[in-house]
Coordinates of C-alpha atoms in Angstrom, one line a residue:
Chain A
M1 CA 8.3 15.4 -2.6
Y2 CA 8.4 16.7 -6.1
V3 CA 11.8 16.8 -8.0
I4 CA 13.2 18.1 -11.2
A5 CA 16.5 16.4 -12.0
V6 CA 18.9 17.8 -14.6
Y7 CA 22.2 16.2 -15.5
D8 CA 25.2 17.0 -17.5
V9 CA 27.5 14.1 -17.9
N10 CA 30.2 12.9 -20.3
E11 CA 28.8 11.3 -23.4
K12 CA 30.2 7.9 -22.3
R13 CA 28.1 7.8 -19.2
V14 CA 25.0 9.5 -20.6
G15 CA 23.2 6.2 -21.4
K16 CA 23.7 4.9 -17.9
M17 CA 22.4 8.1 -16.3
L18 CA 19.3 8.1 -18.6
K19 CA 18.5 4.5 -17.7
L20 CA 18.9 5.2 -14.0
C21 CA 16.7 8.3 -14.0
R22 CA 14.0 6.5 -16.0
R23 CA 13.5 4.1 -13.1
Y24 CA 12.7 6.9 -10.7
L25 CA 11.3 9.9 -12.6
N26 CA 9.5 10.9 -15.8
W27 CA 11.6 11.9 -18.7
I28 CA 10.5 15.3 -20.0
Q29 CA 13.2 16.3 -22.4
N30 CA 16.9 15.6 -23.0
S31 CA 18.7 15.2 -19.7
V32 CA 15.7 16.5 -17.7
F33 CA 13.4 14.4 -15.5
E34 CA 10.6 15.3 -13.1
G35 CA 8.2 13.5 -10.8
E36 CA 6.8 12.7 -7.4
I37 CA 9.3 10.7 -5.3
T38 CA 9.8 9.9 -1.7
P39 CA 12.9 11.4 0.0
V40 CA 14.3 7.9 0.6
K41 CA 13.9 6.8 -3.0
L42 CA 15.6 10.0 -4.2
Q43 CA 18.4 9.2 -1.8
E44 CA 18.7 5.8 -3.4
M45 CA 18.8 7.3 -6.9
V46 CA 21.6 9.7 -5.8
V47 CA 23.6 6.8 -4.4
E48 CA 23.2 5.0 -7.7
A49 CA 24.1 8.2 -9.6
N50 CA 27.2 8.6 -7.6
K51 CA 28.4 5.2 -8.8
I52 CA 28.0 6.3 -12.4
M53 CA 29.3 9.9 -12.2
Q54 CA 32.8 11.1 -12.3
K55 CA 32.7 14.1 -9.9
E56 CA 35.3 16.2 -11.7
E57 CA 33.5 16.1 -14.9
D58 CA 29.8 15.3 -14.4
S59 CA 27.0 17.0 -12.6
L60 CA 23.5 16.2 -11.4
I61 CA 21.3 19.0 -10.2
L62 CA 18.1 18.4 -8.2
F63 CA 15.4 21.0 -7.8
K64 CA 13.2 19.9 -4.9
S65 CA 9.8 21.0 -3.8
R66 CA 7.6 19.7 -1.0
D67 CA 4.7 19.4 -3.4
A68 CA 4.0 19.7 -7.1
R69 CA 1.5 22.4 -6.2
W70 CA 4.4 24.8 -5.3
L71 CA 5.6 24.6 -8.9
D72 CA 4.2 26.5 -11.9
K73 CA 5.1 24.6 -15.0
E74 CA 4.9 26.3 -18.3
V75 CA 5.9 24.7 -21.5
I76 CA 6.7 27.0 -24.4
G77 CA 6.8 25.3 -27.7
L78 CA 6.6 21.5 -28.1
E79 CA 6.0 19.4 -25.0
R80 CA 8.1 16.4 -25.6
M81 CA 6.5 14.2 -23.0
S82 CA 3.8 14.4 -20.4
T83 CA 4.1 13.1 -16.9
D84 CA 0.4 12.1 -16.5
N85 CA -0.5 8.7 -15.1
F86 CA -3.3 8.3 -17.6
L87 CA -2.1 6.9 -20.9
Chain B
M1 CA 4.8 8.5 -3.4
K2 CA 3.7 5.7 -5.8
K3 CA 0.7 6.0 -8.0
P4 CA -1.5 3.8 -10.1
Y5 CA -1.2 4.1 -13.9
Y6 CA -4.3 3.9 -16.0
L7 CA -3.8 2.6 -19.5
F8 CA -6.6 3.5 -21.8
N9 CA -4.7 3.6 -25.1
P10 CA -4.0 0.3 -26.8
G11 CA -0.4 -0.6 -26.9
R12 CA 2.5 -2.8 -25.7
L13 CA 4.0 -2.9 -22.3
S14 CA 7.6 -4.2 -22.1
R15 CA 10.5 -4.3 -19.7
K16 CA 13.3 -2.1 -20.8
D17 CA 16.5 -1.3 -18.8
N18 CA 14.8 -2.3 -15.5
T19 CA 11.8 -0.1 -16.0
L20 CA 8.5 -0.2 -17.9
K21 CA 8.1 1.0 -21.4
F22 CA 4.7 1.6 -22.9
T23 CA 4.4 1.8 -26.7
P24 CA 1.1 3.0 -28.0
V25 CA -0.1 1.0 -31.0
D26 CA -3.0 2.2 -33.1
E27 CA -5.6 0.0 -34.9
A28 CA -3.6 0.0 -38.0
G29 CA -0.6 -1.3 -36.1
N30 CA 1.4 1.9 -36.2
E31 CA 3.6 2.5 -33.2
G32 CA 3.5 5.9 -31.4
Q33 CA 6.1 7.5 -29.3
P34 CA 7.0 5.2 -26.4
R35 CA 6.9 6.3 -22.8
H36 CA 9.0 5.0 -19.9
L37 CA 7.1 4.6 -16.7
P38 CA 9.4 4.9 -13.7
I39 CA 9.1 1.6 -12.0
E40 CA 9.8 3.1 -8.6
S41 CA 6.6 5.2 -9.0
V42 CA 4.2 2.5 -10.1
E43 CA 1.8 1.4 -7.4
E44 CA -0.4 -0.7 -9.7
L45 CA -1.7 -0.8 -13.3
Y46 CA -5.2 -0.5 -14.6
V47 CA -5.6 -1.8 -18.1
F48 CA -8.6 -0.6 -20.1
G49 CA -7.3 -0.7 -23.6
A50 CA -5.9 -3.7 -25.6
L51 CA -2.5 -4.4 -24.2
D52 CA 0.3 -6.7 -25.3
V53 CA 2.4 -8.0 -22.6
N54 CA 5.0 -10.8 -22.4
S55 CA 6.3 -13.0 -19.6
A56 CA 9.4 -10.8 -19.2
V57 CA 7.3 -7.9 -18.1
L58 CA 5.0 -10.0 -15.9
N59 CA 8.1 -11.5 -14.2
F60 CA 9.3 -8.0 -13.6
L61 CA 6.0 -6.7 -12.2
G62 CA 5.9 -9.8 -10.0
Q63 CA 9.3 -9.1 -8.7
E64 CA 8.3 -5.5 -7.9
S65 CA 5.0 -6.8 -6.3
I66 CA 2.9 -4.7 -8.7
C67 CA -0.7 -5.8 -9.4
V68 CA -2.3 -5.4 -12.8
H69 CA -6.1 -5.1 -13.2
F70 CA -7.7 -5.9 -16.6
F71 CA -11.0 -4.6 -17.9
N72 CA -12.7 -5.6 -21.1
Y73 CA -14.2 -3.5 -23.9
Y74 CA -17.4 -3.1 -21.8
E75 CA -15.3 -1.8 -18.9
H76 CA -16.1 -4.9 -17.1
Y77 CA -13.5 -6.2 -14.7
T78 CA -12.0 -9.4 -16.2
G79 CA -9.4 -10.2 -13.6
S80 CA -6.1 -9.2 -12.0
F81 CA -2.5 -10.3 -12.3
M82 CA -1.6 -10.8 -8.7
P83 CA 2.1 -11.5 -8.1
R84 CA 3.1 -14.3 -5.8
D85 CA 2.4 -13.5 -2.1
Y86 CA 5.3 -11.8 -0.5
L87 CA 3.8 -11.5 3.0
L88 CA 2.9 -14.9 4.2
A89 CA 2.1 -15.5 7.8
G90 CA 1.0 -19.0 8.8
K91 CA -0.4 -17.7 12.0
V92 CA -2.7 -15.2 10.3
Q93 CA -3.8 -17.8 7.7
I94 CA -4.8 -20.2 10.4
A95 CA -6.5 -17.6 12.5
Q96 CA -8.4 -16.2 9.6
T97 CA -9.6 -19.6 8.5
R98 CA -10.7 -20.4 12.1
A99 CA -12.6 -17.1 12.3
Y100 CA -14.5 -18.2 9.2
T101 CA -15.2 -21.8 10.1
E102 CA -16.5 -21.2 13.6
A103 CA -19.9 -19.6 13.1
K104 CA -19.8 -17.9 16.5
R105 CA -16.7 -16.1 15.3
R106 CA -17.7 -15.5 11.7
M107 CA -21.1 -13.9 12.4
P108 CA -19.9 -11.0 14.6
I109 CA -17.4 -10.0 11.9
A110 CA -20.0 -10.3 9.1
R111 CA -22.4 -8.3 11.2
S112 CA -19.8 -5.6 11.9
L113 CA -18.9 -5.3 8.2
L114 CA -22.6 -4.8 7.3
D115 CA -23.2 -2.5 10.2
G116 CA -20.2 -0.4 8.9
A117 CA -21.7 -0.4 5.4
A118 CA -25.1 0.6 6.8
A119 CA -23.6 3.4 8.9
N120 CA -21.8 4.8 5.9
M121 CA -24.9 4.6 3.7
L122 CA -26.8 6.5 6.4
R123 CA -24.1 9.1 6.6
V124 CA -24.2 9.7 2.8
L125 CA -28.0 10.0 2.9
R126 CA -28.1 12.3 5.9
Y127 CA -25.6 14.6 4.2
Y128 CA -27.9 14.9 1.2
G129 CA -31.0 14.9 3.5
Y130 CA -29.7 18.1 5.0
R131 CA -29.6 19.7 1.6
E132 CA -33.3 20.0 1.4
R133 CA -34.0 16.7 -0.1
D134 CA -36.7 14.4 1.3
L135 CA -34.8 11.4 2.4
G136 CA -36.7 10.8 5.7
L137 CA -38.3 7.6 4.5
P138 CA -35.3 5.6 3.3
I139 CA -33.2 6.8 6.2
A140 CA -35.9 5.6 8.7
A141 CA -36.2 2.3 6.8
I142 CA -32.4 1.7 6.9
E143 CA -32.2 2.6 10.5
D144 CA -34.9 0.2 11.2
L145 CA -33.2 -2.6 9.3
R146 CA -29.9 -1.9 10.9
Q147 CA -31.5 -2.5 14.3
R148 CA -32.3 -6.0 13.2
L149 CA -28.7 -6.9 12.4
P150 CA -28.0 -8.3 15.9
D151 CA -30.9 -10.7 15.5
A152 CA -29.6 -12.3 12.3
K153 CA -28.5 -15.8 13.2
T154 CA -27.1 -17.0 9.8
S155 CA -25.2 -15.3 7.1
S156 CA -28.0 -15.8 4.6
E157 CA -30.3 -13.9 7.0
L158 CA -27.7 -11.2 7.2
M159 CA -27.5 -11.0 3.4
G160 CA -31.3 -10.8 3.3
I161 CA -31.1 -7.7 5.5
E162 CA -28.3 -6.4 3.4
G163 CA -30.5 -6.7 0.3
N164 CA -33.3 -4.7 1.9
I165 CA -30.9 -2.0 3.1
R166 CA -29.5 -1.6 -0.3
Q167 CA -32.9 -1.4 -2.0
N168 CA -33.9 1.4 0.3
Y169 CA -30.5 3.1 -0.2
Y170 CA -30.6 3.0 -4.0
Q171 CA -34.2 4.3 -4.0
A172 CA -32.9 7.4 -2.4
F173 CA -30.5 8.0 -5.3
D174 CA -33.3 9.3 -7.5
E175 CA -33.8 12.1 -5.0
I176 CA -30.2 12.9 -4.8
I177 CA -29.2 12.8 -8.5
L178 CA -30.6 15.7 -10.3
D179 CA -30.8 15.0 -14.0
Y180 CA -30.8 11.2 -14.3
D181 CA -33.1 8.5 -13.1
M182 CA -31.7 5.3 -11.7
G183 CA -34.9 3.3 -11.2
G184 CA -33.2 0.8 -8.9
R185 CA -29.9 -1.0 -9.2
S186 CA -29.3 -3.0 -12.4
K187 CA -26.0 -4.7 -13.0
R188 CA -24.9 -7.0 -15.8
P189 CA -25.8 -5.1 -17.7
P190 CA -26.4 -1.7 -16.2
K191 CA -29.5 -0.3 -17.7
N192 CA -28.9 3.4 -17.5
E193 CA -26.2 6.1 -16.8
V194 CA -26.4 6.0 -13.1
N195 CA -26.1 2.2 -13.0
A196 CA -23.2 2.3 -15.5
M197 CA -21.4 4.8 -13.2
I198 CA -22.0 2.7 -10.1
S199 CA -20.9 -0.5 -11.7
Y200 CA -17.7 1.1 -12.9
G201 CA -17.0 2.8 -9.6
N202 CA -17.6 -0.4 -7.7
M203 CA -15.1 -2.3 -9.8
L204 CA -12.5 0.4 -9.0
C205 CA -13.3 0.1 -5.4
Y206 CA -13.1 -3.7 -5.5
T207 CA -9.7 -3.7 -7.1
Q208 CA -8.4 -1.1 -4.7
C209 CA -9.6 -3.3 -1.8
L210 CA -8.0 -6.3 -3.4
K211 CA -4.7 -4.5 -3.8
Q212 CA -4.7 -3.3 -0.2
I213 CA -5.3 -6.9 1.0
Y214 CA -2.5 -8.1 -1.2
H215 CA -0.1 -5.8 0.7
T216 CA -1.1 -7.4 4.0
Q217 CA -1.0 -10.9 5.5
L218 CA -4.7 -11.5 5.0
N219 CA -5.9 -14.1 2.5
P220 CA -8.2 -12.5 0.0
T221 CA -10.2 -15.6 -0.6
I222 CA -11.4 -16.1 2.9
S223 CA -14.3 -13.8 3.6
F224 CA -16.9 -13.3 6.4
L225 CA -19.9 -11.5 5.0
H226 CA -19.9 -12.9 1.4
E227 CA -19.5 -16.6 1.0
P228 CA -15.9 -17.5 0.1
G229 CA -15.9 -18.7 -3.5
Y230 CA -18.7 -16.4 -4.5
R231 CA -15.9 -14.6 -6.3
R232 CA -12.3 -15.4 -6.4
Y233 CA -11.3 -12.7 -3.9
S234 CA -14.4 -12.4 -1.7
L235 CA -12.7 -10.7 1.1
A236 CA -12.2 -7.7 -1.2
L237 CA -16.0 -7.7 -1.6
D238 CA -16.4 -7.7 2.1
L239 CA -14.2 -4.6 2.5
A240 CA -15.8 -2.9 -0.5
E241 CA -19.2 -3.0 1.2
I242 CA -17.9 -0.6 3.8
F243 CA -16.2 1.8 1.4
K244 CA -18.5 1.9 -1.6
P245 CA -20.9 4.5 -0.1
V246 CA -18.0 6.7 1.1
L247 CA -15.8 6.4 -2.0
V248 CA -18.0 5.4 -5.0
D249 CA -21.5 6.8 -4.4
R250 CA -20.5 10.2 -3.2
L251 CA -18.3 10.5 -6.3
V252 CA -21.1 9.4 -8.6
F253 CA -23.4 12.1 -7.2
S254 CA -20.8 14.8 -7.5
L255 CA -19.7 13.9 -11.0
L256 CA -23.3 13.8 -12.3
N257 CA -24.7 16.8 -10.3
K258 CA -21.7 19.0 -11.2
K259 CA -22.0 17.9 -14.8
I260 CA -18.4 16.7 -14.9
I261 CA -19.7 13.6 -16.6
Q262 CA -22.5 14.3 -19.1
A263 CA -24.9 12.6 -21.4
N264 CA -22.3 12.4 -24.2
D265 CA -19.9 10.5 -22.0
F266 CA -22.2 7.4 -22.3
R267 CA -22.8 4.9 -25.0
W268 CA -25.8 2.7 -25.4
E269 CA -25.8 -0.8 -26.7
L270 CA -28.9 -2.9 -27.2
N271 CA -29.9 -3.5 -23.6
K272 CA -27.1 -1.7 -21.7
C273 CA -25.6 1.7 -21.0
L274 CA -21.8 2.1 -20.7
L275 CA -19.3 4.8 -20.1
K276 CA -17.5 5.9 -23.2
E277 CA -13.7 6.1 -23.0
S278 CA -14.0 9.8 -22.3
G279 CA -16.3 9.2 -19.3
A280 CA -14.3 6.2 -18.0
R281 CA -11.1 8.2 -18.2
N282 CA -12.6 11.2 -16.4
F283 CA -14.2 9.1 -13.7
A284 CA -10.9 7.3 -13.1
K285 CA -9.2 10.6 -12.9
Y286 CA -11.5 11.9 -10.1
W287 CA -11.4 8.5 -8.5
D288 CA -7.6 8.7 -8.4
E289 CA -7.7 12.2 -6.8
R290 CA -10.2 11.0 -4.2
M291 CA -8.1 8.1 -3.3
N292 CA -5.2 10.5 -2.4
E293 CA -7.4 12.9 -0.4
T294 CA -6.6 12.8 3.2
I295 CA -8.6 13.0 6.4
Q296 CA -7.4 13.4 10.0
H297 CA -7.5 9.9 11.5
R298 CA -8.8 10.0 15.1
S299 CA -6.9 7.1 16.7
L300 CA -3.7 7.5 14.7
N301 CA -3.7 11.2 15.2
K302 CA -2.3 11.9 11.7
K303 CA -3.6 12.5 8.2
V304 CA -4.3 9.4 6.2
S305 CA -5.5 9.0 2.6
Y306 CA -8.7 7.3 1.6
K307 CA -6.8 4.4 0.1
H308 CA -4.9 4.0 3.3
L309 CA -8.2 3.7 5.2
I310 CA -8.7 0.5 3.4
R311 CA -5.3 -0.8 4.4
L312 CA -6.1 0.1 8.0
E313 CA -9.3 -1.9 7.7
C314 CA -7.1 -4.9 6.8
Y315 CA -5.0 -4.3 9.9
K316 CA -8.1 -4.2 12.1
L317 CA -9.3 -7.5 10.7
T318 CA -5.9 -9.1 11.2
K319 CA -5.9 -8.0 14.8
H320 CA -9.4 -9.3 15.3
V321 CA -8.7 -12.8 14.0
L322 CA -5.6 -12.9 16.1
N323 CA -7.7 -12.0 19.2
D324 CA -5.7 -8.8 19.5
G325 CA -8.5 -6.3 19.5
E326 CA -12.2 -6.4 18.5
Y327 CA -12.9 -5.4 14.9
K328 CA -14.9 -2.2 14.6
P329 CA -15.7 -1.1 11.1
F330 CA -14.7 2.2 9.6
K331 CA -17.6 4.6 9.9
M332 CA -17.5 8.0 8.3
W333 CA -17.7 10.5 11.1
W334 CA -18.1 13.7 9.2
Chain C
M1 CA 14.6 -22.1 17.4
Q2 CA 16.8 -19.9 15.2
V3 CA 16.9 -16.4 16.6
T4 CA 17.8 -13.7 14.1
A5 CA 19.5 -10.4 15.0
T6 CA 16.3 -8.6 14.2
I7 CA 14.5 -10.5 16.9
I8 CA 17.3 -9.6 19.4
A9 CA 17.0 -6.0 18.5
Y10 CA 13.2 -6.0 18.8
F11 CA 13.5 -7.8 22.1
H12 CA 15.3 -4.7 23.3
T13 CA 12.8 -2.3 21.8
C14 CA 9.3 -3.8 21.8
L15 CA 8.1 -7.3 22.6
R16 CA 5.0 -6.9 20.6
K17 CA 6.9 -6.0 17.5
M18 CA 9.2 -9.0 18.1
Y19 CA 6.3 -11.3 18.4
L20 CA 4.5 -10.0 15.3
H21 CA 7.7 -10.0 13.3
H22 CA 8.5 -13.5 14.3
H23 CA 5.0 -14.7 13.3
G24 CA 5.3 -13.2 9.8
I25 CA 3.2 -10.1 10.5
R26 CA 5.7 -7.8 8.9
M27 CA 5.3 -4.0 8.5
E28 CA 8.9 -3.1 7.7
H29 CA 8.1 -2.9 3.9
T30 CA 5.7 0.0 4.6
S31 CA 8.3 2.2 6.2
D32 CA 10.6 4.7 4.6
V33 CA 12.6 4.9 7.8
V34 CA 13.4 1.2 7.6
Y35 CA 14.3 1.5 3.9
E36 CA 16.6 4.4 4.6
G37 CA 18.4 2.4 7.3
K38 CA 18.9 -0.4 4.8
L39 CA 20.2 2.1 2.2
I40 CA 22.7 3.6 4.6
G41 CA 23.9 0.2 5.6
E42 CA 24.4 -0.8 1.9
S43 CA 26.0 2.4 0.7
T44 CA 28.4 2.6 3.7
Y45 CA 30.2 -0.5 2.6
E46 CA 30.2 0.2 -1.1
D47 CA 33.7 1.6 -1.2
R48 CA 35.0 -1.3 0.8
A49 CA 33.5 -3.8 -1.6
A50 CA 36.8 -5.3 -2.4
K51 CA 37.3 -6.8 1.1
N52 CA 33.6 -7.0 1.9
T53 CA 32.6 -10.3 3.4
Q54 CA 29.0 -11.0 4.1
L55 CA 28.6 -13.7 6.7
E56 CA 25.7 -16.0 7.2
L57 CA 25.7 -18.2 10.2
D58 CA 22.9 -19.9 12.2
G59 CA 20.2 -17.7 10.8
I60 CA 22.1 -14.4 11.3
K61 CA 23.4 -12.3 8.5
I62 CA 26.4 -10.0 9.2
D63 CA 26.6 -7.3 6.6
Y64 CA 30.3 -6.7 6.9
Y65 CA 32.8 -8.9 8.6
D66 CA 36.5 -8.2 8.5
A67 CA 38.1 -11.6 9.0
K68 CA 41.6 -10.3 9.3
T69 CA 40.9 -8.2 12.4
K70 CA 37.9 -10.3 13.5
T71 CA 35.6 -7.3 13.5
V72 CA 31.9 -7.2 13.0
H73 CA 30.7 -3.9 11.5
E74 CA 27.1 -2.8 11.9
T75 CA 25.8 0.4 10.5
K76 CA 22.9 2.3 12.0
K77 CA 21.2 5.6 11.0
S78 CA 20.8 7.0 14.5
D79 CA 21.9 6.1 18.0
K80 CA 18.3 6.5 19.3
M81 CA 18.1 2.7 20.0
E82 CA 21.7 2.3 21.0
H83 CA 21.0 -0.4 23.6
A84 CA 19.2 -2.5 20.9
H85 CA 22.1 -2.0 18.5
E86 CA 24.6 -3.1 21.1
A87 CA 22.5 -6.1 21.9
Q88 CA 22.4 -7.0 18.3
V89 CA 26.2 -6.8 17.9
L90 CA 26.8 -8.7 21.1
Y91 CA 24.6 -11.4 19.7
Y92 CA 26.6 -11.6 16.5
L93 CA 29.8 -12.0 18.6
Y94 CA 28.0 -14.7 20.6
V95 CA 27.1 -16.6 17.5
L96 CA 30.6 -16.3 16.2
Q97 CA 32.0 -17.7 19.4
R98 CA 29.5 -20.5 19.3
N99 CA 30.9 -21.4 15.9
G100 CA 34.5 -21.4 17.1
I101 CA 35.5 -17.8 16.3
E102 CA 37.0 -16.5 19.5
G103 CA 38.0 -13.0 20.4
A104 CA 36.0 -11.1 17.8
S105 CA 34.8 -7.6 18.5
G106 CA 32.3 -5.2 17.0
I107 CA 32.0 -1.7 15.8
I108 CA 28.7 0.1 15.4
E109 CA 28.9 2.9 12.8
Y110 CA 26.7 5.9 12.6
P111 CA 27.8 7.4 9.3
T112 CA 25.3 10.3 9.4
L113 CA 26.5 11.2 12.9
R114 CA 30.1 10.5 12.0
Q115 CA 30.4 8.3 15.1
R116 CA 31.4 4.8 15.9
K117 CA 31.2 2.7 19.0
H118 CA 33.3 -0.3 19.9
I119 CA 31.7 -3.4 21.4
D120 CA 33.9 -6.0 23.2
F121 CA 32.7 -9.5 23.9
D122 CA 33.6 -11.0 27.3
P123 CA 32.4 -14.6 27.2
E124 CA 32.3 -15.0 31.0
R125 CA 30.1 -11.9 31.4
D126 CA 28.1 -11.9 28.1
V127 CA 27.3 -15.6 27.4
P128 CA 25.0 -16.0 30.5
I129 CA 23.3 -12.7 29.7
I130 CA 22.6 -13.6 26.1
E131 CA 21.4 -17.1 27.0
G132 CA 19.0 -15.5 29.4
W133 CA 17.6 -13.3 26.6
L134 CA 17.2 -16.4 24.4
Q135 CA 15.3 -18.2 27.0
E136 CA 13.0 -15.3 27.6
I137 CA 12.5 -14.7 23.9
E138 CA 11.6 -18.3 23.3
Q139 CA 9.0 -18.2 26.0
I140 CA 7.4 -15.0 24.7
L141 CA 7.3 -16.2 21.1
E142 CA 5.5 -19.5 22.1
Q143 CA 2.7 -17.6 23.8
E144 CA -0.7 -17.8 22.1
Q145 CA -1.4 -14.1 22.7
C146 CA 0.5 -11.2 21.2
P147 CA 2.1 -8.8 23.8
P148 CA 0.2 -5.5 24.3
V149 CA 1.0 -2.2 22.7
I150 CA 3.7 -0.3 24.7
N151 CA 2.4 3.3 24.3
K152 CA 5.9 4.9 24.1
S153 CA 7.2 7.8 22.1
I154 CA 9.2 5.5 19.9
C155 CA 6.0 4.1 18.6
K156 CA 5.3 7.1 16.4
S157 CA 8.3 6.3 14.1
C158 CA 7.8 2.6 14.2
S159 CA 6.7 0.8 11.0
Y160 CA 4.1 -1.1 13.1
Y161 CA 2.5 2.2 14.4
D162 CA -0.6 2.0 12.1
Y163 CA -1.1 -1.6 12.9
C164 CA -0.8 -1.2 16.6
Y165 CA -2.8 2.0 17.1
V166 CA -5.6 1.8 14.5
A167 CA -9.0 1.7 16.2
E168 CA -12.4 3.1 15.6
E169 CA -14.4 5.0 18.2
I170 CA -17.9 4.0 19.2
E171 CA -20.5 5.8 17.1
N172 CA -22.0 8.7 18.9

């Protein structure tokens, strides 16, 4: 599946969230990640995120799609980072 | 779904916060903006550019069972970083070794591998033969040689037939490829564009086979068609025989005939022709797409990707050496 | 021979899988279903971490053992293979008893189904049954030949599916 993950967490926990998401998805801009991931790996990421987050203050939003093809991505302005596997 | 990453830019790969960090470094030593590669998405790494790594990152890749394949400036395969085996099965090791040492067990496997390769070459030629190209002669010659496989008593006889099949096969390439002449197969060094493409594609195919074997219980150094020790991982060569026509050759035809790779994607040096970075990158991109294309598998009754077909071939070989089903090679059926 | 709980569970699902697994032909790493099961097991006990006791004994590994109440907890994703799960927990209790821990009982938890099932161990009834299994298991594992494929509907979601069912047809 293809996922876009967006989080808004307290400054104190922002570093931990960033490090966690980097292991599973591609960073595209501040607090936003995207990438291909299997449902079970996403589940694992969410389990880990739950350990970091404080539910009354932080949030993590996931936009899920069966396939990247169902998604039209348009970047306006500067593209901070590509998600290509050719470097 | 995991995917391979292809590193063409020179740079440094490091371990950072339990994931991978790639920092491009240009010739003058200036660092570019680093990129984090999500470790959970990395299937393997192909390294074409100059890369700095340290033991911390290799330990990490080893822990995650990720292979790294290295290529030199001439896009020639230099070797792979293969993490420690994580799927050891004594029973398979012994059975595989026995299947090699006993000639009456080795020969049928070797013959099947070659028969699979020949069947796939014929399938490729017939496909283009239908498209108003005159491939009757090489097809007939290969069919004829294929008939002789059951008579081959030794592996050198078998390799002799293999050589003849391949010669006929490659002769047909000049009919199929529109704007370039191949003039027979030349490797080390490849003498022209077509040979440069085939060499490059074959290496990608070999490393893919090697990677798939690594994720099974088979030992990559014990082979049946090629002599073990001919190369470090000769079982990968055995498997590549079957898949090269299906995966590499068809891709070479299509990239050249559709002009996706063009004359300015090649560079010439003294006595050899090589792909420029632009060409190598483009080729790898289409290769990567092809690996993920799926076909409906007939016995599994589900869709499987081309790269998974190679894994399945490993399973069939494992079952064969364990006397748990006779090995029948993958033959393209479409 | 040390028999693991996985072997006991496979004994009750598929002898072929049991045999292959025992001989190192493992496919579990290729399966998301297996990984999900592991994940559910791990995350269920996270909040009980404080009193979490992992127990390793005679080749078995109990994820969560509550020593105070002498309870073995086992987590499973679905109850599709319930009889295999029960056998696995009974085997834990059997091993505990063999090591001098009498009167333990088990709970199988299905967090996604919000269900749990209690398993009691009755030595008089269960010991002979389990020892019968062990005998049969040993005999199968020592065979030269791998047991045949079972052609059941459970095969489709098994991590060994590709291995067992891959074949090529004769060229036409």
